[in-house]
Amino acid sequence: MNSTVLMFLALYFIGMLAVGVISMRRGGSSSMEGYYLSGRNVGPLVTAMTMQSTSMSGYMFLGAGSLGYTQGYYGFWYAAGDIGGGVVNLSVLGRRMRKLSQIMGALTSIEYLEKRYPSKWVRLIAAVLSVSLLGAYVLAQFIAGGKGLELVTGLPYEVALAIAVGVILAYTLMGGYGAVAYTDLLQSFVMIIGIVWILVATLQEVGGLTAANQAIASIDPTLLSIWGKDLVHEGQWGIVLGALLIFSIGYMGWPHVVTRHMAMRNPFHARRAGVYSTLWNLVFVSAPYILGTLAILVLPDLDDPEQAIFALAQNLLPAAVVGIVMAAIMAAIMSTADSILLQTGSIAARDLYERFINPNMEEKQMVRVSQLIVLLLGTVCGVVAVFEPPAIFSIVVFTTSVLGSAFLPAYVAAVWWRKANTPGALASMIVGSLVAFFWQYLALDGVTGLHPMLAGVVLSSLAMVVASLMTQASHPVPEHILEAMEETAELRPLPRPLKAQQSFEMAHEALTLKLSERTA
Amino acid sequence: MFGLPVSTTWLVIGVPVFWVLYTLGFLWVTRGWPGLKNSESGR
């Protein structure tokens, strides 16, 4: 491997660690709100970029390129929904979720669900689902990180994996959410510079997009169609429209993505963050699919389609720029891995350990426990990743659909529907996760022509509506939650009394304390 | 356009244009939100 490429990668890793140190010095791990949400002090640009780079994993450089290479423009169905995913999320949930989460004193997106739908079962089911599914996702990203670095540096897989996991763990432990968000910002810049550079070079190589499309048509005109090579997906509207819709609204159901709303400095930042998201997505999201398709002309005999973008970079760019593209691939993987690792660790610590096992911890103690669980989780996933469990990527396919189907109606209804109650949320989570899981496990998409997540989201939304309406009399939404929702709808800063009480009156720690005082 | 069939052009160009319009619509709907400088204390 060229020394210039290695130098760029080393600089990139040092940059990530430096952000971790800065976040730690700014108090990122001195309090629970600091560690989990960076003190709710994140601006609109960082909010938008951490949301986007977290949503876009290493898949964008490996899987998306492969899809373009093998199926041509059919891959654009996947890009089309993705472009609007950020702005939909921020416009529907952003301001309201930020405000409601602060009023209720929620520090994790799972704790937020219990505060809005008061029941320990909501928290237990949501936390167990999140930790198990996101844990598998962390594992897959670690494997991708190790393989990516192995590919770039030529180091043995085990050594490459240890470096990638070590760097991610170091800055996540040091600075918590602040470190993750600001490294994500840097990583989003690296990702976009890398993808644009390789796109420009490739377009120059093939003589422009029109000339390239004409050349592709002469090889196989079906590659230019929306139905894929040999029109194999022709007429599968339930699948492609499902993919389009789900990638635009599905992010609203991912606990590690919606946490970004809760960490905004100001609820009104959602407006500007939405614009930044769209601008970034317009440039970034389509590029990997175009590159994969153009690689058909530049590298017609590629053995492994997943290497399409990597091979384009190696063939068309000078060594220094290849270093940037390689750093971009690592950035895509690491920006997802760090966010999920932190969220999984936080949920395990806050929503399982503290909530159900040891609720009487001091704040500093809780931060240390969270860091310990993140370290433990990262280490376990790192060790398991050495053995590259064969089924792990299949599990990840389940992960996104199951999470989205389980939580999307619960998060949306939490801020928009006053009648959404605890039985509705429980029914929605259970129905959504089971339907999405078994739809894929039993391959029902092939039989019904419906995307698993589309089926999951539709049925979990129905479950939310039906169960909530049927149980309004027996399980009315508590008055303090309705008041909080009314305040959330107002276009004004939080009243001082709510700010003063937010971390106490509605927090489960406070309720536990009050209960123990009463019984004493 | 760009040597693509009409349906592919709609997918490649039309859908991103829709999202741009959605974003502009979001800006228009939220035009009454307090300016960021005025609401920095709005936490």
Coordinates of C-alpha atoms in Angstrom, one line a residue:
Chain A
M1 CA 0.0 0.0 0.0
N2 CA 1.2 3.5 -0.9
S3 CA 2.7 5.4 1.9
T4 CA 0.7 8.6 1.0
V5 CA -2.5 6.6 1.4
L6 CA -1.4 5.4 4.8
M7 CA -0.4 8.9 5.8
F8 CA -4.0 10.1 5.0
L9 CA -5.5 7.3 7.0
A10 CA -3.2 7.9 9.9
L11 CA -4.1 11.6 9.9
Y12 CA -7.8 10.7 9.7
F13 CA -7.6 8.4 12.8
I14 CA -5.6 11.1 14.7
G15 CA -8.2 13.6 13.8
M16 CA -11.0 11.4 15.2
L17 CA -9.0 10.8 18.5
A18 CA -8.4 14.6 18.8
V19 CA -12.1 15.3 18.6
G20 CA -12.6 12.7 21.4
V21 CA -10.1 14.5 23.6
I22 CA -11.6 17.9 22.9
S23 CA -15.1 16.6 23.7
M24 CA -13.9 15.1 27.0
R25 CA -12.3 18.4 28.0
R26 CA -15.5 20.2 27.2
G27 CA -17.2 18.1 29.8
G28 CA -18.6 15.4 27.6
S29 CA -18.4 12.7 30.2
S30 CA -18.9 14.8 33.4
S31 CA -22.7 14.4 33.6
M32 CA -25.3 12.0 32.3
E33 CA -26.9 14.7 30.1
G34 CA -23.4 15.6 28.9
Y35 CA -22.4 12.0 28.1
Y36 CA -25.8 10.9 26.5
L37 CA -26.8 14.1 24.7
S38 CA -23.8 16.4 24.8
G39 CA -25.7 18.6 27.3
R40 CA -28.4 19.2 24.6
N41 CA -26.1 21.7 23.1
V42 CA -25.6 20.5 19.5
G43 CA -26.2 23.0 16.6
P44 CA -28.1 22.4 13.4
L45 CA -25.2 21.6 11.1
V46 CA -23.8 19.0 13.5
T47 CA -27.3 17.6 14.1
A48 CA -27.9 17.2 10.4
M49 CA -24.5 15.7 9.6
T50 CA -24.5 13.2 12.5
M51 CA -28.0 12.1 11.5
Q52 CA -27.0 11.5 7.9
S53 CA -23.6 9.9 8.5
T54 CA -25.1 7.6 11.1
S55 CA -27.9 6.6 8.7
M56 CA -25.4 5.9 5.8
S57 CA -23.1 3.0 6.8
G58 CA -20.3 1.4 4.9
Y59 CA -23.1 -0.1 2.7
M60 CA -23.1 3.1 0.7
F61 CA -19.6 2.4 -0.6
L62 CA -19.8 -1.3 -0.8
G63 CA -23.4 -2.5 -1.3
A64 CA -24.7 0.5 -3.2
G65 CA -21.8 0.3 -5.7
S66 CA -22.4 -3.4 -6.1
L67 CA -26.1 -2.9 -6.7
G68 CA -25.3 -0.3 -9.4
Y69 CA -22.8 -2.6 -11.0
T70 CA -25.1 -5.6 -11.1
Q71 CA -28.5 -4.0 -11.6
G72 CA -27.8 -0.6 -13.2
Y73 CA -30.3 2.3 -12.5
Y74 CA -32.6 0.0 -10.6
G75 CA -30.5 0.9 -7.5
F76 CA -32.0 4.4 -7.7
W77 CA -35.1 3.2 -6.0
Y78 CA -33.0 2.8 -2.9
A79 CA -31.5 6.3 -3.2
A80 CA -34.8 8.0 -4.0
G81 CA -36.2 7.6 -0.5
D82 CA -32.9 8.1 1.2
I83 CA -32.6 11.6 -0.1
G84 CA -35.6 12.9 1.8
G85 CA -35.1 10.7 4.9
G86 CA -33.3 13.5 6.9
V87 CA -35.8 16.3 6.2
V88 CA -38.8 14.1 6.8
N89 CA -37.4 13.0 10.1
L90 CA -36.6 16.6 11.2
S91 CA -39.8 18.1 10.0
V92 CA -42.1 15.5 11.6
L93 CA -40.3 14.8 14.8
G94 CA -37.5 17.3 15.3
R95 CA -38.8 20.3 17.2
R96 CA -41.6 18.5 19.1
M97 CA -39.5 15.5 20.2
R98 CA -36.7 17.8 21.3
K99 CA -39.1 19.7 23.5
L100 CA -41.1 16.8 24.9
S101 CA -37.9 14.8 25.7
Q102 CA -36.6 17.8 27.8
I103 CA -39.9 18.4 29.5
M104 CA -40.0 14.7 30.5
G105 CA -36.3 14.6 31.4
A106 CA -35.6 11.7 29.1
L107 CA -31.9 11.0 28.3
T108 CA -32.3 8.1 25.9
S109 CA -34.8 7.5 23.1
I110 CA -36.1 4.4 25.0
E111 CA -36.5 6.3 28.3
Y112 CA -38.5 8.8 26.3
L113 CA -40.9 6.1 25.2
E114 CA -41.6 5.1 28.8
K115 CA -42.1 8.7 29.9
R116 CA -44.6 9.2 27.1
Y117 CA -46.3 5.8 27.4
P118 CA -45.9 5.1 31.2
S119 CA -45.2 1.4 31.7
K120 CA -42.1 -0.5 32.6
W121 CA -43.1 -3.0 29.9
V122 CA -42.7 -0.3 27.2
R123 CA -39.2 0.3 28.4
L124 CA -38.3 -3.3 28.9
I125 CA -39.5 -4.5 25.5
A126 CA -38.1 -1.5 23.7
A127 CA -34.7 -1.7 25.4
V128 CA -34.3 -5.5 24.9
L129 CA -35.3 -5.1 21.2
S130 CA -32.9 -2.2 20.7
V131 CA -29.9 -3.8 22.5
S132 CA -30.2 -7.1 20.8
L133 CA -30.8 -5.7 17.3
L134 CA -28.4 -2.8 17.5
G135 CA -25.7 -5.1 19.1
A136 CA -25.8 -7.2 16.0
Y137 CA -25.6 -4.0 13.9
V138 CA -22.5 -2.9 15.9
L139 CA -20.9 -6.3 15.2
A140 CA -21.5 -6.1 11.5
Q141 CA -20.1 -2.6 11.3
F142 CA -17.0 -3.7 13.2
I143 CA -16.5 -6.5 10.7
A144 CA -16.9 -4.1 7.8
G145 CA -14.4 -1.7 9.5
G146 CA -11.8 -4.4 9.9
K147 CA -12.2 -5.6 6.4
G148 CA -12.1 -2.1 5.0
L149 CA -8.9 -1.3 6.8
E150 CA -7.4 -4.7 5.8
L151 CA -8.2 -3.9 2.2
V152 CA -6.7 -0.4 2.4
T153 CA -3.6 -1.1 4.4
G154 CA -2.8 -4.8 3.7
L155 CA -2.6 -5.4 7.4
P156 CA -3.9 -8.8 8.7
Y157 CA -7.7 -8.7 9.4
E158 CA -7.3 -9.1 13.2
V159 CA -4.8 -6.2 13.4
A160 CA -6.9 -4.0 11.2
L161 CA -10.0 -4.8 13.3
A162 CA -8.2 -4.0 16.5
I163 CA -7.1 -0.6 15.2
A164 CA -10.6 0.3 13.9
V165 CA -12.4 -0.9 17.1
G166 CA -9.7 0.7 19.3
V167 CA -10.1 4.2 17.7
I168 CA -13.9 4.1 17.8
L169 CA -13.9 2.9 21.4
A170 CA -11.3 5.5 22.5
Y171 CA -13.2 8.6 21.3
T172 CA -16.6 7.3 22.2
L173 CA -15.5 6.6 25.8
M174 CA -13.7 9.9 26.1
G175 CA -16.4 12.2 24.8
G176 CA -19.7 10.4 24.7
Y177 CA -22.4 11.8 22.4
G178 CA -20.4 15.0 21.8
A179 CA -17.4 13.1 20.5
V180 CA -19.6 10.9 18.3
A181 CA -21.5 13.9 16.9
Y182 CA -18.5 16.0 16.1
T183 CA -16.5 13.1 14.6
D184 CA -19.6 12.3 12.5
L185 CA -19.5 15.9 11.3
L186 CA -15.9 15.5 10.2
Q187 CA -16.6 12.1 8.7
S188 CA -19.6 13.5 6.7
F189 CA -17.2 16.0 5.1
V190 CA -14.6 13.3 4.4
M191 CA -17.4 11.1 2.9
I192 CA -18.7 13.8 0.6
I193 CA -15.2 14.9 -0.6
G194 CA -14.2 11.3 -1.3
I195 CA -17.4 10.4 -3.2
V196 CA -17.4 13.7 -5.3
W197 CA -13.8 13.3 -6.2
I198 CA -14.2 9.8 -7.5
L199 CA -17.4 10.7 -9.2
V200 CA -15.8 13.6 -11.2
A201 CA -12.8 11.4 -12.1
T202 CA -15.1 8.6 -13.3
L203 CA -17.3 10.9 -15.3
Q204 CA -14.2 12.3 -17.0
E205 CA -13.0 8.8 -17.8
V206 CA -16.3 7.7 -19.5
G207 CA -16.8 11.0 -21.4
G208 CA -19.8 12.3 -19.4
L209 CA -23.1 10.8 -18.2
T210 CA -24.9 10.9 -21.5
A211 CA -22.0 9.2 -23.4
A212 CA -21.7 6.7 -20.6
N213 CA -25.5 5.8 -20.7
Q214 CA -25.3 5.3 -24.5
A215 CA -22.4 3.0 -24.0
I216 CA -24.2 1.0 -21.3
A217 CA -27.3 0.8 -23.6
S218 CA -25.1 -0.8 -26.3
I219 CA -24.0 -3.5 -23.8
D220 CA -27.4 -4.1 -22.2
P221 CA -30.2 -1.6 -22.5
T222 CA -32.1 -3.1 -19.6
L223 CA -29.4 -1.7 -17.3
L224 CA -30.9 1.7 -17.9
S225 CA -34.4 0.7 -16.9
I226 CA -35.9 1.1 -13.5
W227 CA -36.6 -2.6 -13.3
G228 CA -33.0 -3.9 -13.2
K229 CA -30.9 -6.1 -15.5
D230 CA -33.0 -8.3 -17.8
L231 CA -36.1 -6.5 -16.2
V232 CA -36.0 -9.1 -13.4
H233 CA -37.9 -6.8 -11.0
E234 CA -40.5 -5.6 -13.6
G235 CA -43.8 -4.7 -12.0
Q236 CA -42.7 -5.3 -8.4
W237 CA -44.4 -2.1 -7.2
G238 CA -45.0 -3.3 -3.7
I239 CA -41.3 -3.9 -3.3
V240 CA -39.9 -0.7 -4.9
L241 CA -42.5 1.7 -3.6
G242 CA -42.0 0.1 -0.2
A243 CA -38.3 0.7 -0.4
L244 CA -38.9 4.3 -1.5
L245 CA -41.3 5.1 1.3
I246 CA -39.6 3.1 4.0
F247 CA -36.2 4.7 3.4
S248 CA -37.8 8.1 3.6
I249 CA -39.8 7.5 6.8
G250 CA -38.1 4.5 8.3
Y251 CA -35.4 6.5 10.0
M252 CA -38.1 7.9 12.4
G253 CA -38.2 4.5 14.0
W254 CA -34.5 4.0 14.6
P255 CA -33.7 4.8 18.3
H256 CA -30.1 5.7 17.5
V257 CA -31.2 8.2 14.8
V258 CA -34.1 9.9 16.7
T259 CA -31.8 10.6 19.6
R260 CA -30.3 13.3 17.4
H261 CA -33.5 15.4 17.9
M262 CA -33.1 15.2 21.7
A263 CA -29.6 16.5 21.6
M264 CA -30.3 19.7 19.6
R265 CA -29.4 23.0 21.4
N266 CA -32.7 24.5 20.4
P267 CA -35.9 22.9 19.1
F268 CA -36.1 25.4 16.2
H269 CA -32.7 24.1 14.9
A270 CA -34.7 21.4 13.2
R271 CA -35.6 23.8 10.5
R272 CA -32.0 24.6 9.4
A273 CA -30.9 21.0 10.1
G274 CA -33.6 19.8 7.6
V275 CA -32.1 22.0 4.9
Y276 CA -28.5 20.8 5.5
S277 CA -29.7 17.2 5.4
T278 CA -31.3 17.6 2.0
L279 CA -28.3 19.4 0.6
W280 CA -25.9 16.8 1.8
N281 CA -28.1 13.9 0.7
L282 CA -28.6 15.4 -2.8
V283 CA -24.9 15.2 -3.4
F284 CA -24.0 12.1 -1.5
V285 CA -26.8 9.5 -1.7
S286 CA -27.1 9.0 -5.5
A287 CA -23.3 9.0 -6.2
P288 CA -22.5 5.4 -5.1
Y289 CA -25.2 4.0 -7.3
I290 CA -24.1 6.0 -10.3
L291 CA -20.5 5.0 -9.7
G292 CA -21.4 1.3 -9.5
T293 CA -23.2 1.6 -12.8
L294 CA -20.4 3.5 -14.5
A295 CA -17.9 0.9 -13.3
I296 CA -19.5 -1.5 -15.8
L297 CA -17.8 0.5 -18.5
V298 CA -14.5 1.2 -16.7
L299 CA -14.0 -2.2 -15.1
P300 CA -16.1 -4.7 -17.0
D301 CA -14.4 -7.8 -15.6
L302 CA -14.6 -7.1 -11.9
D303 CA -14.6 -10.2 -9.8
D304 CA -16.3 -8.7 -6.7
P305 CA -18.9 -6.0 -7.5
E306 CA -18.6 -4.8 -3.9
Q307 CA -15.1 -3.5 -4.8
A308 CA -16.5 -1.4 -7.6
I309 CA -15.9 2.0 -6.0
F310 CA -12.7 1.0 -4.4
A311 CA -11.4 -0.3 -7.7
L312 CA -12.5 2.9 -9.5
A313 CA -10.5 4.9 -7.0
Q314 CA -7.4 2.8 -7.4
N315 CA -7.6 2.9 -11.2
L316 CA -8.5 6.5 -11.8
L317 CA -7.1 8.6 -9.0
P318 CA -3.5 9.6 -7.8
A319 CA -2.4 8.0 -4.6
A320 CA -3.0 11.0 -2.4
V321 CA -6.6 11.2 -3.5
V322 CA -7.1 7.4 -3.1
G323 CA -6.1 8.0 0.5
I324 CA -9.1 10.5 0.9
V325 CA -11.5 8.0 -0.8
M326 CA -10.3 5.2 1.5
A327 CA -10.7 7.5 4.5
A328 CA -14.2 8.2 3.2
I329 CA -15.0 4.5 3.2
M330 CA -13.7 4.1 6.7
A331 CA -15.6 7.3 7.7
A332 CA -18.9 5.8 6.5
I333 CA -18.4 2.7 8.5
M334 CA -17.1 4.3 11.6
S335 CA -19.7 7.1 11.8
T336 CA -22.4 4.4 11.9
A337 CA -20.5 2.1 14.2
D338 CA -19.7 4.8 16.9
S339 CA -23.3 6.0 17.1
I340 CA -24.8 2.6 17.4
L341 CA -22.2 1.5 19.9
L342 CA -22.9 4.5 22.1
Q343 CA -26.7 4.1 21.8
T344 CA -26.6 0.4 22.6
G345 CA -24.3 1.0 25.5
S346 CA -26.5 3.8 26.8
I347 CA -29.7 1.9 26.5
A348 CA -28.1 -1.1 28.2
A349 CA -26.9 1.1 31.0
R350 CA -29.7 3.5 31.5
D351 CA -32.8 1.6 30.3
L352 CA -31.9 -1.9 31.6
Y353 CA -29.2 -1.7 34.3
E354 CA -30.2 1.5 36.1
R355 CA -34.0 1.2 35.5
F356 CA -34.4 -2.5 36.5
I357 CA -31.3 -3.5 38.5
N358 CA -29.7 -0.6 40.3
P359 CA -31.8 2.6 40.3
N360 CA -30.0 4.3 43.2
M361 CA -26.8 5.3 41.5
E362 CA -25.2 8.8 41.7
E363 CA -24.9 10.7 38.4
K364 CA -21.1 10.3 38.1
Q365 CA -21.4 6.7 39.0
M366 CA -24.0 6.3 36.2
V367 CA -21.7 7.9 33.7
R368 CA -18.9 5.5 34.6
V369 CA -21.2 2.5 34.4
S370 CA -22.3 3.7 30.9
Q371 CA -18.7 3.9 29.8
L372 CA -17.9 0.5 31.3
I373 CA -20.9 -1.0 29.4
V374 CA -19.8 0.7 26.2
L375 CA -16.3 -0.7 26.7
L376 CA -17.6 -4.2 27.5
L377 CA -20.0 -4.2 24.6
G378 CA -17.3 -2.9 22.2
T379 CA -14.8 -5.5 23.4
V380 CA -17.2 -8.4 23.1
C381 CA -18.3 -7.3 19.6
G382 CA -14.7 -6.8 18.7
V383 CA -13.7 -10.3 19.8
V384 CA -16.7 -11.9 18.2
A385 CA -15.9 -10.0 15.0
V386 CA -12.6 -11.8 14.8
F387 CA -14.5 -15.0 14.0
E388 CA -16.7 -13.3 11.4
P389 CA -20.0 -15.2 12.2
P390 CA -21.4 -16.1 8.9
A391 CA -25.1 -15.2 9.6
I392 CA -24.4 -11.7 11.0
F393 CA -25.1 -9.8 7.8
S394 CA -28.4 -11.6 7.4
I395 CA -29.3 -10.5 10.9
V396 CA -28.5 -6.9 10.0
V397 CA -31.0 -7.1 7.2
F398 CA -33.6 -7.9 9.8
T399 CA -32.4 -5.1 12.1
T400 CA -33.3 -2.0 10.1
S401 CA -36.8 -3.4 9.2
V402 CA -37.6 -4.7 12.6
L403 CA -36.5 -1.5 14.4
G404 CA -38.4 0.8 12.0
S405 CA -41.6 -1.2 12.1
A406 CA -41.5 -1.6 15.9
F407 CA -40.9 2.1 16.8
L408 CA -42.0 4.4 14.0
P409 CA -45.7 4.7 15.0
A410 CA -44.7 5.0 18.7
Y411 CA -42.3 7.9 18.0
V412 CA -44.6 9.7 15.6
A413 CA -47.8 9.3 17.6
A414 CA -45.9 10.4 20.8
V415 CA -45.8 14.0 19.6
W416 CA -48.7 14.2 17.2
W417 CA -51.6 12.1 18.6
R418 CA -53.0 12.9 22.1
K419 CA -55.0 9.6 22.2
A420 CA -51.9 7.4 21.7
N421 CA -51.6 5.5 25.0
T422 CA -49.6 2.7 26.6
P423 CA -51.6 -0.3 25.3
G424 CA -51.4 1.3 21.8
A425 CA -47.6 1.6 22.0
L426 CA -47.2 -1.9 23.4
A427 CA -49.4 -3.4 20.6
S428 CA -47.6 -1.4 18.0
M429 CA -44.1 -2.4 19.1
I430 CA -45.0 -6.1 19.4
V431 CA -47.0 -6.3 16.1
G432 CA -44.4 -4.2 14.1
S433 CA -41.4 -6.2 15.3
L434 CA -43.0 -9.6 14.8
V435 CA -44.5 -8.8 11.4
A436 CA -41.2 -7.4 10.0
F437 CA -39.2 -10.3 11.4
F438 CA -41.5 -13.1 10.1
W439 CA -42.2 -11.4 6.8
Q440 CA -38.5 -11.7 6.1
Y441 CA -37.9 -15.0 7.8
L442 CA -40.7 -16.7 5.9
A443 CA -39.8 -14.8 2.7
L444 CA -43.4 -13.4 2.4
D445 CA -42.2 -10.5 0.3
G446 CA -41.7 -12.9 -2.5
V447 CA -45.2 -14.3 -2.1
T448 CA -47.1 -11.1 -1.4
G449 CA -45.0 -8.6 -3.4
L450 CA -44.8 -6.3 -0.4
H451 CA -41.7 -5.0 1.3
P452 CA -41.3 -6.4 4.8
M453 CA -40.9 -3.0 6.4
L454 CA -43.9 -1.7 4.5
A455 CA -46.0 -4.5 5.9
G456 CA -44.5 -4.0 9.4
V457 CA -45.1 -0.3 9.5
V458 CA -48.7 -0.5 8.1
L459 CA -49.7 -3.2 10.6
S460 CA -47.9 -1.6 13.6
S461 CA -49.6 1.7 12.8
L462 CA -53.0 -0.1 12.7
A463 CA -52.2 -1.8 16.0
M464 CA -51.4 1.6 17.5
V465 CA -54.7 3.2 16.4
V466 CA -57.0 0.3 17.2
A467 CA -55.5 -0.6 20.6
S468 CA -55.3 3.1 21.6
L469 CA -58.9 3.8 20.7
M470 CA -60.2 0.6 22.3
T471 CA -58.5 1.3 25.6
Q472 CA -59.1 5.0 26.0
A473 CA -61.5 4.5 28.9
S474 CA -59.4 2.0 30.8
H475 CA -56.0 3.6 30.0
P476 CA -56.4 7.3 29.4
V477 CA -53.3 9.3 28.6
P478 CA -52.2 11.0 32.0
E479 CA -53.0 14.7 32.4
H480 CA -49.4 15.7 32.8
I481 CA -48.5 14.1 29.5
L482 CA -51.3 15.9 27.7
E483 CA -50.1 19.2 29.3
A484 CA -46.5 18.4 28.1
M485 CA -47.8 17.7 24.6
E486 CA -49.7 21.0 24.6
E487 CA -46.6 22.8 25.6
T488 CA -44.6 20.9 22.9
A489 CA -46.9 22.3 20.2
E490 CA -46.3 25.9 21.3
L491 CA -43.8 28.0 19.3
R492 CA -42.0 29.4 22.3
P493 CA -39.2 28.5 24.7
L494 CA -39.9 26.2 27.6
P495 CA -41.5 28.0 30.5
R496 CA -39.0 28.3 33.4
P497 CA -41.0 26.0 35.8
L498 CA -40.9 23.2 33.2
K499 CA -37.2 23.6 32.7
A500 CA -36.6 23.6 36.4
Q501 CA -38.6 20.4 36.9
Q502 CA -37.8 18.6 33.7
S503 CA -35.0 16.5 35.2
F504 CA -36.8 15.7 38.4
E505 CA -40.6 15.7 38.5
M506 CA -41.1 13.3 35.6
A507 CA -37.9 11.3 35.8
H508 CA -38.3 7.8 37.1
E509 CA -35.5 8.4 39.6
A510 CA -37.6 11.1 41.2
L511 CA -40.6 8.9 41.3
T512 CA -38.6 6.1 42.9
L513 CA -37.2 8.5 45.4
K514 CA -40.6 9.9 46.3
L515 CA -42.0 6.4 46.7
S516 CA -39.2 5.4 49.1
E517 CA -39.7 8.6 51.1
R518 CA -43.4 7.8 51.4
T519 CA -42.8 4.2 52.5
A520 CA -40.0 5.3 55.0
Chain B
M1 CA -32.4 13.2 -20.7
F2 CA -28.8 12.0 -20.2
G3 CA -29.5 9.2 -22.6
L4 CA -32.0 7.6 -20.1
P5 CA -35.5 6.2 -20.8
V6 CA -38.3 8.5 -19.6
S7 CA -39.2 6.4 -16.6
T8 CA -35.6 6.3 -15.4
T9 CA -35.3 10.0 -15.9
W10 CA -38.3 10.5 -13.6
L11 CA -36.7 8.4 -11.0
V12 CA -33.3 9.9 -11.2
I13 CA -34.3 13.6 -11.6
G14 CA -38.0 13.7 -10.5
V15 CA -37.7 12.2 -7.1
P16 CA -34.8 14.5 -5.9
V17 CA -36.7 17.5 -7.3
F18 CA -39.7 16.3 -5.1
W19 CA -37.5 16.3 -2.0
V20 CA -36.2 19.8 -2.8
L21 CA -39.8 21.0 -3.1
Y22 CA -40.6 19.2 0.2
T23 CA -37.7 21.0 1.9
L24 CA -38.8 24.4 0.5
G25 CA -42.3 23.6 1.7
F26 CA -41.0 22.8 5.2
L27 CA -39.2 26.2 5.2
W28 CA -42.4 27.9 4.1
V29 CA -44.6 26.2 6.7
T30 CA -42.1 27.0 9.5
R31 CA -41.5 30.6 8.4
G32 CA -43.2 31.7 11.6
W33 CA -40.7 29.9 13.9
P34 CA -38.6 32.3 16.0
G35 CA -35.2 33.2 14.5
L36 CA -32.4 31.3 16.0
K37 CA -30.7 34.4 17.4
N38 CA -34.0 35.3 19.2
S39 CA -34.5 31.9 20.5
E40 CA -31.0 30.8 21.6
S41 CA -32.4 31.0 25.1
G42 CA -35.3 28.8 24.1
R43 CA -33.8 25.6 25.5

